[in-house]
CSV table of C-alpha atoms in Angstrom, one decimal:
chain,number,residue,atom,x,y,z
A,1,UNK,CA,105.1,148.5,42.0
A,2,UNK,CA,106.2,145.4,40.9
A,3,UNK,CA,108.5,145.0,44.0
A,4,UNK,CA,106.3,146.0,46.2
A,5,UNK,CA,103.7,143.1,45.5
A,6,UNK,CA,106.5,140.6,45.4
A,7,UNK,CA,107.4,142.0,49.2
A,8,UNK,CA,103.1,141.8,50.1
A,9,UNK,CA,103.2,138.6,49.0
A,10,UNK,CA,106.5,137.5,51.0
A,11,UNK,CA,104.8,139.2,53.9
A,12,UNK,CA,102.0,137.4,53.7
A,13,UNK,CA,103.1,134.0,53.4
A,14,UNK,CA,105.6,135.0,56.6
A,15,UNK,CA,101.7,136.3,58.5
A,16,UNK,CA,100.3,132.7,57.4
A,17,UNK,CA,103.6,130.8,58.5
A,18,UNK,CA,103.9,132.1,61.5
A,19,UNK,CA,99.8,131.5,62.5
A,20,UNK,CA,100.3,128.4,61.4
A,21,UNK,CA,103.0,127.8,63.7
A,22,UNK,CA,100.7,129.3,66.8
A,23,UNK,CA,98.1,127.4,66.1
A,24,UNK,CA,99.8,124.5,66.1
A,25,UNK,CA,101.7,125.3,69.4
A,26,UNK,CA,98.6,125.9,70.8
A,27,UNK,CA,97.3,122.7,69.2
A,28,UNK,CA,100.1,121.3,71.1
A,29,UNK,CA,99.4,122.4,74.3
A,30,UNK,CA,95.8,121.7,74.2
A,31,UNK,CA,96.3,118.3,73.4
A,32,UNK,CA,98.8,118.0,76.2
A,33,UNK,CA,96.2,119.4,78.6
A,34,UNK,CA,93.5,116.9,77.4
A,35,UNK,CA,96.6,114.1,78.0
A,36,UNK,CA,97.0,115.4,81.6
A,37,UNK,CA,93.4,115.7,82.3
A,38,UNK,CA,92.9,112.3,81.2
A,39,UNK,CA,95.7,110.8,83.3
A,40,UNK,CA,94.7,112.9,86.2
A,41,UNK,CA,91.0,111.2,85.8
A,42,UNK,CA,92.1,108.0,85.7
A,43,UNK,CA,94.5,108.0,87.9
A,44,UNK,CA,91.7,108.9,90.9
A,45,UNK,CA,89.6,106.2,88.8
A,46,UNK,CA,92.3,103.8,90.0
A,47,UNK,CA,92.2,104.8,93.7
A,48,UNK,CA,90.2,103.3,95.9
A,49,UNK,CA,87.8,105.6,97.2
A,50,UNK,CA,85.8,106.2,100.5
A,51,UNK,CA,82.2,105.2,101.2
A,52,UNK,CA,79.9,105.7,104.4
A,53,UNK,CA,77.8,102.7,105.8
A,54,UNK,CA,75.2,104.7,104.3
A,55,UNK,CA,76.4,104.8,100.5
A,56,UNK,CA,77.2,100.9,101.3
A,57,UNK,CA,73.5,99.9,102.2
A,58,UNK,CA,72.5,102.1,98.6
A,59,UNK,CA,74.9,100.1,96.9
A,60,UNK,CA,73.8,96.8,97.7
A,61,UNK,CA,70.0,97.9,97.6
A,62,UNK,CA,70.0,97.3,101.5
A,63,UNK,CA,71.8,93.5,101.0
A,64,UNK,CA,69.7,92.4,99.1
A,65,UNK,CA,71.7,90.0,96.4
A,66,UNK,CA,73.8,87.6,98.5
A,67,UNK,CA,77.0,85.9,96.8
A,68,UNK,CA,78.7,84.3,99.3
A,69,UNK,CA,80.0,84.0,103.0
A,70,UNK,CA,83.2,83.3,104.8
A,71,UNK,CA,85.2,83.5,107.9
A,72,UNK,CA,86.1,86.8,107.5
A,73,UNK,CA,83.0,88.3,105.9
A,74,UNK,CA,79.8,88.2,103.8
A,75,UNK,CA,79.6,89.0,100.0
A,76,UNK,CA,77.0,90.8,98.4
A,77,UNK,CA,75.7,92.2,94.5
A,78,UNK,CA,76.0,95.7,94.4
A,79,UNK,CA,75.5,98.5,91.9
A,80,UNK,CA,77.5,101.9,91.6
A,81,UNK,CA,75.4,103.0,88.6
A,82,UNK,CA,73.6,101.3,86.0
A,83,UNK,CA,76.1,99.5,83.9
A,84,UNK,CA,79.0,99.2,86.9
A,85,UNK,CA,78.4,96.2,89.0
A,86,UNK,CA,80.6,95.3,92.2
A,87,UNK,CA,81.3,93.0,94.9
A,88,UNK,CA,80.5,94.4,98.8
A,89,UNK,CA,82.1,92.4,101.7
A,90,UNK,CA,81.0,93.0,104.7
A,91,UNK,CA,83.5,92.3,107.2
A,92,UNK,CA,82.8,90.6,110.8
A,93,UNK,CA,83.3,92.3,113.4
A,94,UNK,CA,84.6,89.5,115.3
A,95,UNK,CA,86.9,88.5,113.1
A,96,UNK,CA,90.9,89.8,113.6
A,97,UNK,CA,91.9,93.2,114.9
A,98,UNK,CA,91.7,95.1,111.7
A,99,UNK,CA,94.8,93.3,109.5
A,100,UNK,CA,92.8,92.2,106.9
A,101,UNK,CA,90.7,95.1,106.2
A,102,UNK,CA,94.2,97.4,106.3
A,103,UNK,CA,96.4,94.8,104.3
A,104,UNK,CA,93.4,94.6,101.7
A,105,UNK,CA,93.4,98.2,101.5
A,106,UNK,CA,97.0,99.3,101.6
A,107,UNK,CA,98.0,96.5,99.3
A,108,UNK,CA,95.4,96.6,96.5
A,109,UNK,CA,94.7,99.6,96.5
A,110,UNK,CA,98.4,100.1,95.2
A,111,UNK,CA,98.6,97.1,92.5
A,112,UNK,CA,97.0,97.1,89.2
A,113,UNK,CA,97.4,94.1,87.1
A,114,UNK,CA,94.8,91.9,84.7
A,115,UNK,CA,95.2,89.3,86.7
A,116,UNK,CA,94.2,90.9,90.1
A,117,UNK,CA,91.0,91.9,91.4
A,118,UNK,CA,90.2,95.3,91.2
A,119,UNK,CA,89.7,97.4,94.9
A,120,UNK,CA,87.3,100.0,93.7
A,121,UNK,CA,86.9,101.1,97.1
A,122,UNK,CA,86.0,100.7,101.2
A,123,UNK,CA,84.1,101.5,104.1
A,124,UNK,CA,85.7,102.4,107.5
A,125,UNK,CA,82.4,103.9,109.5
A,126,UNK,CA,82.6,103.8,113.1
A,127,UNK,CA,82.5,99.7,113.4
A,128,UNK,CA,81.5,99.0,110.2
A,129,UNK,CA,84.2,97.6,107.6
A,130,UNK,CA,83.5,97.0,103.7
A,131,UNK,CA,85.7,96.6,100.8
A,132,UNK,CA,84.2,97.1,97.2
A,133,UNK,CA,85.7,95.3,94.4
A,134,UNK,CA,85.3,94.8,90.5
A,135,UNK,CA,82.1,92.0,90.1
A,136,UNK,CA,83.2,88.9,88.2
A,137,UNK,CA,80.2,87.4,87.2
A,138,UNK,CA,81.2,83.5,86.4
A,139,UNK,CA,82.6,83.9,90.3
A,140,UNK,CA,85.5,81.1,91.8
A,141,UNK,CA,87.5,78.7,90.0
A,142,UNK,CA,86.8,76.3,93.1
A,143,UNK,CA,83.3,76.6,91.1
A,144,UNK,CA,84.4,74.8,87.9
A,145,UNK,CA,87.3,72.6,89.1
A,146,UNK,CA,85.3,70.9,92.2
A,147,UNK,CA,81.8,70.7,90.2
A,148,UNK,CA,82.9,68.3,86.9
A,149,UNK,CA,79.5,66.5,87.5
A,150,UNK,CA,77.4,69.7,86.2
A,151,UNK,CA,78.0,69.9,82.6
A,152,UNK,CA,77.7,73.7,82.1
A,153,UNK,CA,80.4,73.7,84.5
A,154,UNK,CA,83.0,71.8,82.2
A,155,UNK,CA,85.8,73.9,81.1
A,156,UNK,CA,88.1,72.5,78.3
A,157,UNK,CA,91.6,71.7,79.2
A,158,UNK,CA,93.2,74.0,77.1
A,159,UNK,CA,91.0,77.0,79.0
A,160,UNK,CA,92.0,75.7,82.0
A,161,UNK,CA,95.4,75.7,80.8
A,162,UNK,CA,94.9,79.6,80.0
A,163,UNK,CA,94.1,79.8,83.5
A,164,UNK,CA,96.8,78.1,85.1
A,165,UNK,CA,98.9,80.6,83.2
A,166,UNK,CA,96.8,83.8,84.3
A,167,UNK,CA,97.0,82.7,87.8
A,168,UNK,CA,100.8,82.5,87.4
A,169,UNK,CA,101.5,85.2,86.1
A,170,UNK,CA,99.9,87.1,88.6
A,171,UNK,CA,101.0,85.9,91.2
A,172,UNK,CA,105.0,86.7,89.6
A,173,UNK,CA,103.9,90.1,89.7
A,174,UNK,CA,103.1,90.1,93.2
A,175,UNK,CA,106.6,88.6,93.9
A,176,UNK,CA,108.6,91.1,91.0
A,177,UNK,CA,106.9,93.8,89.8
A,178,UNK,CA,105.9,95.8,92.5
A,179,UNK,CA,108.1,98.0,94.8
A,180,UNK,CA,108.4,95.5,97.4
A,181,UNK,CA,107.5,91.5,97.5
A,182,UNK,CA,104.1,90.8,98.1
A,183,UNK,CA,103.3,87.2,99.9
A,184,UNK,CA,100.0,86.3,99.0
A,185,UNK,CA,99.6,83.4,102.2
A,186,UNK,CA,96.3,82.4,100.8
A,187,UNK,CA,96.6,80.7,96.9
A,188,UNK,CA,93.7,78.6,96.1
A,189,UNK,CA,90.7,77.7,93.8
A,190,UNK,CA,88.2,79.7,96.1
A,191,UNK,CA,90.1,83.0,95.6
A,192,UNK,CA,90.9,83.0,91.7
A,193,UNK,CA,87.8,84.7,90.7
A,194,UNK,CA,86.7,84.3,86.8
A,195,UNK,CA,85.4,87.2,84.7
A,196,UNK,CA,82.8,87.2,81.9
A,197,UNK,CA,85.6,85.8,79.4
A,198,UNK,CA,86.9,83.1,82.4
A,199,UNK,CA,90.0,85.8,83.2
A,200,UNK,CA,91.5,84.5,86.0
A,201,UNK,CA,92.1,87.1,88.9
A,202,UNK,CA,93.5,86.6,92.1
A,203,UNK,CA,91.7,87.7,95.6
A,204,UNK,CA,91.7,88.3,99.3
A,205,UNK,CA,94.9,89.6,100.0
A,206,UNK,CA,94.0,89.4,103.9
A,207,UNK,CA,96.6,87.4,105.2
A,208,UNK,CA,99.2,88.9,102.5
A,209,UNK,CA,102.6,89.8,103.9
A,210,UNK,CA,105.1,92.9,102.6
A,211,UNK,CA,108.8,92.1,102.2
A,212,UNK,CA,111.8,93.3,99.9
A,213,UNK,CA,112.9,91.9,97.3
A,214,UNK,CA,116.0,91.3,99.1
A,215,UNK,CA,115.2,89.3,102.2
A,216,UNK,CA,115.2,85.6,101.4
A,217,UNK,CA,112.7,84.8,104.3
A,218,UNK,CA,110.2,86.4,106.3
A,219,UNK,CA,109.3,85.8,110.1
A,220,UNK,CA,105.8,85.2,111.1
A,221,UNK,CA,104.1,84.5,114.4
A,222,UNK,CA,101.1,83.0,113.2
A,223,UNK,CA,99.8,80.5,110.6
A,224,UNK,CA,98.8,81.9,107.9
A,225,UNK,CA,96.4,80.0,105.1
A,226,UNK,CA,94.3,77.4,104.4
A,227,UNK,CA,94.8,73.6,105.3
A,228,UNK,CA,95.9,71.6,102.0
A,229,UNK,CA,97.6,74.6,100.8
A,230,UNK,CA,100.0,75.9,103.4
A,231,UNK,CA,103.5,75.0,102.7
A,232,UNK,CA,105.5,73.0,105.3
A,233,UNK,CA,107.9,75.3,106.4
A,234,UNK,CA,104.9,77.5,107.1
A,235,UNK,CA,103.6,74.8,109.8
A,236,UNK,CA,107.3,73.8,110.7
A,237,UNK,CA,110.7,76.0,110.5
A,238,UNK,CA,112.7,72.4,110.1
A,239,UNK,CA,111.6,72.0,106.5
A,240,UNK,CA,113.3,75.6,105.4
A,241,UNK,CA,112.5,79.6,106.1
A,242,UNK,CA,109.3,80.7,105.0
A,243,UNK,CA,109.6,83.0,101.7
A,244,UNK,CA,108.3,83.5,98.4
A,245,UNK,CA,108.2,79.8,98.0
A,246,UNK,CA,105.2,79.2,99.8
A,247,UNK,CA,103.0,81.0,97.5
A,248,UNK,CA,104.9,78.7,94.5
A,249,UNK,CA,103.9,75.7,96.8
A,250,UNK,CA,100.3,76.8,97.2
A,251,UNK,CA,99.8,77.2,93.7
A,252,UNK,CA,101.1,73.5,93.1
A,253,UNK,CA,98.4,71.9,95.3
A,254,UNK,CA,95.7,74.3,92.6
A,255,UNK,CA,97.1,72.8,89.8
A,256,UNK,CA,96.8,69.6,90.7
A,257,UNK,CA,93.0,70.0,92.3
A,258,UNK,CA,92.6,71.4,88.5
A,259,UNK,CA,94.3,68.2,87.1
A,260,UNK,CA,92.5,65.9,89.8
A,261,UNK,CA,89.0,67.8,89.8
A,262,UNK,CA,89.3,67.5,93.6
A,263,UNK,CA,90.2,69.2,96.7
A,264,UNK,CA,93.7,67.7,98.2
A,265,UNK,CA,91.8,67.4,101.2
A,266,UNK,CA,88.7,65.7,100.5
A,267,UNK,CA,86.5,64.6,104.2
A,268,UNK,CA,83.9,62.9,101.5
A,269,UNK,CA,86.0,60.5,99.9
A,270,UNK,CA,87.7,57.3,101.7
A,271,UNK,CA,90.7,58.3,103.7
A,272,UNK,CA,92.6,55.8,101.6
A,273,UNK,CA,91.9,57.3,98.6
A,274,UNK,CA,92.3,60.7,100.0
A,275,UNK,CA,96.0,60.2,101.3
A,276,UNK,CA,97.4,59.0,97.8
A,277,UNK,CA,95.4,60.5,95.2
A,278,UNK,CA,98.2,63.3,94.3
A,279,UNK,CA,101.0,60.5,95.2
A,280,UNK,CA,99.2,58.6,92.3
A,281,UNK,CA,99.4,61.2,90.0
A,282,UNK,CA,103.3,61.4,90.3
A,283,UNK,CA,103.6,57.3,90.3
A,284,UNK,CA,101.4,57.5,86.7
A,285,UNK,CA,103.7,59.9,85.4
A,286,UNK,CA,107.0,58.5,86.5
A,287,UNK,CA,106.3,55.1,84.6
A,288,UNK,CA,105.5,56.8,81.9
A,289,UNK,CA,101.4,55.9,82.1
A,290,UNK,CA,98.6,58.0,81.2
A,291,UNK,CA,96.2,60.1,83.5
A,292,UNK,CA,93.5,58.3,82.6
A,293,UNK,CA,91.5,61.9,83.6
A,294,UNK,CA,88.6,63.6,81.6
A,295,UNK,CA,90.1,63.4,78.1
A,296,UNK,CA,88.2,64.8,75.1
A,297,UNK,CA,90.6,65.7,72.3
A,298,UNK,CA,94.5,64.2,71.9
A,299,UNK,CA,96.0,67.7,72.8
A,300,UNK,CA,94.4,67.9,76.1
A,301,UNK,CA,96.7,64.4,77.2
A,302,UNK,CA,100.0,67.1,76.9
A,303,UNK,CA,98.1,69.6,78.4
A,304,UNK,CA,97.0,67.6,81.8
A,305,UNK,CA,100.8,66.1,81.6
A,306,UNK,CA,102.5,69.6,81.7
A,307,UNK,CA,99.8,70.7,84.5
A,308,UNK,CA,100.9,67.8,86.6
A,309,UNK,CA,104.2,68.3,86.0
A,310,UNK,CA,104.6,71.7,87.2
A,311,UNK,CA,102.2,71.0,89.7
A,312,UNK,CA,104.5,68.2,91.7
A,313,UNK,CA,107.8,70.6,90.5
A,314,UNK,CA,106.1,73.2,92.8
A,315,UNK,CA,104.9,71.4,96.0
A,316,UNK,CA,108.4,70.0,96.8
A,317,UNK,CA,109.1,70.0,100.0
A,318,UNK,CA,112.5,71.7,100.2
A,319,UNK,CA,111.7,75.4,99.3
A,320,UNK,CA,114.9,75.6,97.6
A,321,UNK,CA,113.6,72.8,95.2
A,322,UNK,CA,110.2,74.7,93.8
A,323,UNK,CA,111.4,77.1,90.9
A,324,UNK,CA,110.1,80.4,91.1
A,325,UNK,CA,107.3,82.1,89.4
A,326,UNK,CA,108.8,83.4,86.6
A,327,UNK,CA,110.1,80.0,85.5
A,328,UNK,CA,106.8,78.4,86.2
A,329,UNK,CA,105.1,80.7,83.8
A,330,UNK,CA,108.3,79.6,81.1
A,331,UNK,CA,107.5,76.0,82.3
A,332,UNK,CA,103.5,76.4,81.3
A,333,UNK,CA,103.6,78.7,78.5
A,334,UNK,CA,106.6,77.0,77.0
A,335,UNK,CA,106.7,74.3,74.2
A,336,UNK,CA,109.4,72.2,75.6
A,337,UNK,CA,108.8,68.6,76.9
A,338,UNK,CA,109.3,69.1,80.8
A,339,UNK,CA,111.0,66.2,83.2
A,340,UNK,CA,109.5,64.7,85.9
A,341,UNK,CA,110.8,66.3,89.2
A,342,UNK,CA,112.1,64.2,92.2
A,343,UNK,CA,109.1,62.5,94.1
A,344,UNK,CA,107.6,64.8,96.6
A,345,UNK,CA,105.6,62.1,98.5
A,346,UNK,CA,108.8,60.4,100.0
A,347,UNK,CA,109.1,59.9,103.3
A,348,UNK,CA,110.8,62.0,106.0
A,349,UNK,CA,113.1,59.7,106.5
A,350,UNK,CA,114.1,59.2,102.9
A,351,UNK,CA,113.9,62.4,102.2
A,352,UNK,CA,116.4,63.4,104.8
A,353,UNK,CA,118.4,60.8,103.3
A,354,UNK,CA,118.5,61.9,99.9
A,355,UNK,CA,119.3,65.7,101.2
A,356,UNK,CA,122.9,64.8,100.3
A,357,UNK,CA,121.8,63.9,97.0
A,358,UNK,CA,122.4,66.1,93.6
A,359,UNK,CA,119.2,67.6,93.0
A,360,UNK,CA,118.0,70.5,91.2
A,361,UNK,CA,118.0,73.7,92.9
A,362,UNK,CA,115.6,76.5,91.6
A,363,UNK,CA,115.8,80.6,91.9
């Protein structure tokens, strides 16, 4: 008798082992299904998806909240339920033969980083074209950078610093961390758009241009950005190919506009301060002078410097002379004292001149 409750009892701890051992196996699976389900639900959350005119006009509440207009398109306030906001442009008709509505779409609605606007979705219905994308309430950079006058507008260096880097780095993931190189073509203040925590995120990928990461230079037919921020072997082959470089150039012609609180272009101010305000810039900084620039705390002095610097490092002339974007997001984030690059303001002449010169080359 005695043996036989010794065996009930060895049975029954083998019965409770071995439920055990089922339910968690089941346990398993379950949790693996709720893993997959979850993937599967946010991985269509990431897709773009496809709206009718019809759902467009609800959306917006008939166009009712305008934020903006351009060439390509106008930008309204919409609403996908109560707590998701979005941004609705309506693209011209007039405007192109379709590439910037299909590069918008095939490009962005492939990418996913924090420092890219989000394409939450688009309209193709008969001849209407929309694209819908994440709302960023505090809107363009251009807003903050080109309005110092309006004190709610101020932001403090060290933000803007934060920026700089956000901006960068996105734009290195375009360049590396997708499948193939994407060229932006259209880097500046107007397309950075801010979120609620002044996020920087880069927009309008409509003049963007696909490439490997192994071709060194692309061919294009047309000109493709905006005046003050198009590199110069976009406008002429003689000063290099076109490449990844001309995004890196674009970007230096922001930081300085954030540096300068101007556009590089400016048709308001006299022409002869116009020509040589970023020439003066590098002329400060070569003698070793101040920016004598909106200054609040003793920081912000090696914060404006470093923006400067790697402003004028990426707007030289020779494409083989801007570093890339990885190094300029070592260059900002980076504790290191940075040297002044070679002056990119010289001549043509001079500049061909010193083409025999040592300089340093960037990958």
């Amino acid at each position: 008798m005695y043996a036989s409750a010794i065996f009930g009892f060895f049975l029954l701890v083998l019965v409770i082992i071995m439920l055990y051992r089922v339910y968690s196996l089941d346990k398993v699976e379950r949790d693996n299904r709720v893993t997959v389900k979850k993937f599967l639900e946010d991985y269509e959350a990431l897709k773009p998806s496809r709206y009718s005119y019809a759902d467009v006009k609800r959306i917006t509440s008939q166009f009712k909240d305008k934020l903006g207009q351009g060439g390509y398109g106008t930008v309204y306030k919409g609403k996908l339920s109560d707590e998701v906001f979005v941004a609705v442009k309506i693209l011209n008709n007039s405007q192109g033969n379709g590439e910037e509505f299909i590069n918008e779409v095939a490009i962005m609605g492939t990418i996913h980083h924090v420092n890219i606007v989000r394409l939450i979705g688009f309209c193709a219905d008969r001849f209407k074209r929309a694209l819908i994308y994440e709302y960023l309430p505090n809107e363009s950079l251009e807003k903050f950078i080109f309005s110092r006058a309006i004190k709610n507008y101020l932001l403090s260096w060290k933000k803007l610093q934060e920026i700089a880097i956000g901006i960068a780095k996105g734009i290195e993931y375009l360049h590396q961390g997708c499948d193939q190189r994407i060229l932006h073509f259209d880097i500046k203040p107007h397309n950075i758009l801010l979120d609620h925590n002044f996020n920087p995120k880069i927009s309008d990928f409509g003049l963007a241009k696909l490439c490997s990461k192994e071709q060194s230079a692309v061919s294009m037919t047309v000109i493709r950005g905006t005046m003050g921020y198009i590199a110069p072997e976009v406008l002429s082959r003689n000063f290099g190919n076109v490449s990844y470089k001309s995004d890196v150039y674009s970007f230096g012609m922001l930081l300085l506009e954030m540096v300068g609180g101007r556009k590089n272009i400016d048709v308001s101010v006299e022409s002869s301060s116009q020509v040589y305000f970023l020439e003066w810039i590098y002329n400060h900084l070569d003698i070793g002078e101040e920016l004598h620039i909106r200054i609040e705390e003793e920081r912000d002095v090696e914060i404006v410097k470093k923006l400067a610097i790697v402003g004028l490092s990426c707007i030289q002339w020779c494409p083989m002379d801007r570093p890339s974007m990885n190094i300029v997001v070592q260059m900002l984030e980076g504790g290191d004292k940075l040297t002044m690059p070679p002056n990119p303001f010289a001549s043509t002449v001079s500049t061909k001149t010193n083409l025999s010169k040592p300089r340093r080359v960037f990958q």
